[in-house]
Amino acid sequence: MLLGRVVGTVVSTHKSAKIEGLKFLLLDMIQPATMEGQGKYVVAMDGVGAGTGEIVFYTSGSCGRYTEATLGRPADATIIAIVDTIEIGGKPTYVKNPVIEDAK
Amino acid sequence: MILGKIVGTVVCTQRADNVEGARFMLVEKCDQHGTTTGEFHVALDQVGAGPGEVIFMSNGSPNRQTERTFDKPIDASILGIVDMIDESGKVVYSKEQG
């Protein structure tokens, strides 16, 4: 699976009936060590209710058809998880809801 | 399959993969010497791989051919921890030397 940041949505009213009722999100692929976008974009089908700004990972190819939202549909990129934390070498490079220490 | 090094973990509670007790590792692609290439994948761990270990992982739909991933939306899973690689008769990677 590949990591991406949800940077927007893609709306299409004139589309295949097979993909009716699905939300399409615009993902910028990220480099997890720096969390920077790489300027490579993917339109992914939303399988988990992800929102703009969130870090997600998506499954590609025919595996994209195996979520409830995309079963039997022509989905080749489906978001299957919203990331809470990414840790590299024991250090977090991303924390979704960082706990803010009270000012003492 | 792709050679990679386990560099970290990816934790997520809101998921749609339906895999029981899934453990997602952050894998950085590497060559046969264990030198990493800067390309990262998230992969389901199926063999109990730990940080720093060189592994090989399967990509794409073949991934659905294990019990845990049958009919699941998983396109990358770690299927083996590498002990040693030799190339043209010369050891180019061994787990002990790292």
Coordinates of C-alpha atoms in Angstrom, one line a residue:
Chain A
M1 CA 0.0 0.0 0.0
L2 CA 1.1 3.6 -0.6
L3 CA 0.9 6.6 1.7
G4 CA -0.7 9.9 0.6
R5 CA -2.1 13.1 2.1
V6 CA -5.7 14.0 1.2
V7 CA -5.4 17.4 -0.5
G8 CA -8.8 17.7 -2.2
T9 CA -11.8 16.1 -3.7
V10 CA -12.7 15.2 -7.3
V11 CA -16.3 15.6 -8.3
S12 CA -17.7 14.0 -11.4
T13 CA -21.4 14.0 -12.3
H14 CA -21.0 12.6 -15.8
K15 CA -19.4 9.2 -15.0
S16 CA -19.8 5.4 -15.3
A17 CA -22.9 4.1 -13.5
K18 CA -20.6 1.5 -11.9
I19 CA -18.9 4.2 -9.7
E20 CA -22.1 6.0 -8.7
G21 CA -22.3 7.1 -5.0
L22 CA -18.5 6.9 -4.3
K23 CA -16.4 9.7 -3.0
F24 CA -13.2 10.5 -4.9
L25 CA -10.3 12.1 -3.1
L26 CA -7.2 13.7 -4.5
L27 CA -4.1 12.3 -2.8
D28 CA -0.6 13.8 -2.9
M29 CA 1.9 10.9 -2.4
I30 CA 4.1 11.6 0.6
Q31 CA 7.6 10.7 1.6
P32 CA 7.1 9.4 5.2
A33 CA 10.6 10.4 6.5
T34 CA 9.9 14.1 5.8
M35 CA 6.0 14.0 5.4
E36 CA 6.5 16.2 2.3
G37 CA 4.2 15.8 -0.8
Q38 CA 6.0 14.5 -3.8
G39 CA 3.8 16.2 -6.4
K40 CA 2.6 12.8 -7.6
Y41 CA -1.2 12.8 -7.5
V42 CA -3.8 9.9 -7.5
V43 CA -7.5 10.0 -7.5
A44 CA -8.5 7.4 -5.0
M45 CA -11.9 6.0 -4.0
D46 CA -12.7 6.6 -0.3
G47 CA -13.3 3.4 1.6
V48 CA -13.0 4.8 5.1
G49 CA -14.4 8.4 5.2
A50 CA -11.2 10.2 5.0
G51 CA -11.1 14.0 5.1
T52 CA -8.9 16.7 3.6
G53 CA -5.5 17.0 5.3
E54 CA -5.5 13.5 6.7
I55 CA -2.8 11.0 6.0
V56 CA -4.0 7.7 4.5
F57 CA -2.8 4.7 2.6
Y58 CA -4.5 3.1 -0.4
T59 CA -4.4 -0.3 -2.1
S60 CA -3.9 -0.5 -5.8
G61 CA -4.9 -2.7 -8.7
S62 CA -7.6 -5.4 -8.4
C63 CA -7.1 -5.3 -4.6
G64 CA -9.0 -2.0 -4.7
R65 CA -12.2 -3.9 -5.3
Y66 CA -12.2 -5.7 -2.0
T67 CA -13.7 -3.2 0.4
E68 CA -17.4 -2.9 1.2
A69 CA -17.6 0.5 -0.7
T70 CA -15.9 -0.8 -3.9
L71 CA -16.9 -4.5 -4.1
G72 CA -17.7 -5.4 -7.7
R73 CA -16.7 -1.9 -8.9
P74 CA -13.9 -0.8 -11.2
A75 CA -11.8 0.5 -8.4
D76 CA -8.0 0.4 -8.8
A77 CA -7.0 2.8 -6.0
T78 CA -9.0 2.6 -2.7
I79 CA -8.2 4.2 0.5
I80 CA -8.3 1.5 3.2
A81 CA -6.9 3.3 6.3
I82 CA -6.6 6.7 8.0
V83 CA -3.1 6.9 9.6
D84 CA -2.8 7.8 13.3
T85 CA 1.0 7.6 13.6
I86 CA 4.0 6.8 11.5
E87 CA 7.2 5.9 13.3
I88 CA 10.7 5.5 11.7
G89 CA 13.6 4.2 13.7
G90 CA 11.5 4.5 16.9
K91 CA 10.8 8.2 16.4
P92 CA 7.3 9.4 15.3
T93 CA 7.5 11.3 12.0
Y94 CA 3.7 11.9 12.0
V95 CA 1.1 11.9 14.8
K96 CA -2.5 12.6 13.8
N97 CA -3.7 14.1 17.1
P98 CA -0.6 15.1 19.0
V99 CA -1.3 15.4 22.8
I100 CA -0.5 19.0 23.7
E101 CA 1.2 19.2 27.2
D102 CA -0.4 21.6 29.6
A103 CA 1.6 24.7 30.1
K104 CA 3.2 24.4 33.6
Chain B
M1 CA 8.8 -9.9 -5.1
I2 CA 10.6 -6.8 -3.8
L3 CA 13.5 -6.6 -1.3
G4 CA 13.0 -4.1 1.5
K5 CA 14.1 -3.0 4.9
I6 CA 11.7 -2.6 7.8
V7 CA 12.3 1.1 8.9
G8 CA 9.2 1.7 11.0
T9 CA 5.5 1.1 11.7
V10 CA 2.2 2.6 10.6
V11 CA -0.5 2.6 13.1
C12 CA -4.2 3.2 12.1
T13 CA -7.4 2.5 13.9
Q14 CA -9.9 3.7 11.2
R15 CA -9.6 0.9 8.6
A16 CA -11.5 -0.9 5.9
D17 CA -9.3 -3.9 5.3
N18 CA -11.1 -6.4 7.6
V19 CA -7.8 -8.1 8.5
E20 CA -7.8 -9.4 12.0
G21 CA -4.9 -8.0 14.1
A22 CA -3.2 -6.4 11.2
R23 CA 0.3 -5.1 11.8
F24 CA 1.4 -2.6 9.1
M25 CA 5.1 -2.0 8.7
L26 CA 6.9 0.9 6.9
V27 CA 9.2 -0.8 4.4
E28 CA 11.9 1.1 2.4
K29 CA 12.9 -0.7 -0.8
C30 CA 16.5 -1.9 -0.8
D31 CA 18.9 -3.6 -3.1
Q32 CA 20.6 -7.0 -2.7
H33 CA 23.2 -5.4 -0.4
G34 CA 20.5 -4.0 1.9
T35 CA 21.1 -0.4 0.7
T36 CA 17.8 1.5 0.8
T37 CA 16.5 3.4 -2.2
G38 CA 14.2 6.1 -0.7
E39 CA 11.0 4.4 -1.9
F40 CA 8.5 3.6 0.9
H41 CA 5.7 1.0 1.0
V42 CA 3.2 0.1 3.7
A43 CA 3.0 -3.7 4.0
L44 CA 1.1 -6.1 6.1
D45 CA 3.4 -8.2 8.3
Q46 CA 2.8 -11.9 7.9
V47 CA 6.0 -13.3 9.5
G48 CA 6.7 -11.2 12.6
A49 CA 9.4 -9.0 11.0
G50 CA 11.2 -6.5 13.2
P51 CA 12.9 -3.1 12.7
G52 CA 16.1 -3.2 10.6
E53 CA 15.4 -6.6 9.1
V54 CA 15.7 -7.1 5.4
I55 CA 12.6 -8.8 4.0
F56 CA 10.9 -9.6 0.8
M57 CA 7.3 -8.6 0.1
S58 CA 4.8 -9.5 -2.5
N59 CA 2.9 -6.7 -4.4
G60 CA -0.5 -6.6 -6.1
S61 CA -3.3 -9.2 -6.3
P62 CA -1.2 -12.3 -5.6
N63 CA -1.3 -10.9 -2.0
R64 CA -4.8 -12.2 -1.7
Q65 CA -3.6 -15.8 -1.8
T66 CA -2.9 -16.2 1.9
E67 CA -5.5 -17.2 4.6
R68 CA -5.3 -13.8 6.3
T69 CA -5.6 -11.8 3.1
F70 CA -8.0 -13.9 1.1
D71 CA -10.6 -11.5 -0.5
K72 CA -9.0 -8.6 1.4
P73 CA -7.9 -5.3 -0.1
I74 CA -4.2 -5.8 0.8
D75 CA -1.8 -5.3 -2.1
A76 CA 1.5 -5.6 -0.2
S77 CA 2.5 -8.1 2.5
I78 CA 5.8 -9.2 4.0
L79 CA 6.3 -12.9 3.2
G80 CA 9.8 -13.6 4.4
I81 CA 12.7 -12.4 6.5
V82 CA 16.0 -12.6 4.6
D83 CA 19.0 -14.4 6.3
M84 CA 21.5 -14.2 3.4
I85 CA 21.8 -13.2 -0.2
D86 CA 24.6 -14.3 -2.5
E87 CA 25.2 -13.0 -5.9
S88 CA 27.5 -14.9 -8.4
G89 CA 28.7 -17.1 -5.5
K90 CA 29.6 -14.1 -3.2
V91 CA 27.6 -13.3 -0.1
V92 CA 26.3 -9.7 -0.6
Y93 CA 24.0 -9.6 2.4
S94 CA 23.9 -11.5 5.6
K95 CA 21.6 -10.9 8.6
E96 CA 24.5 -11.3 11.1
Q97 CA 26.6 -8.6 9.5
G98 CA 23.5 -6.5 8.8

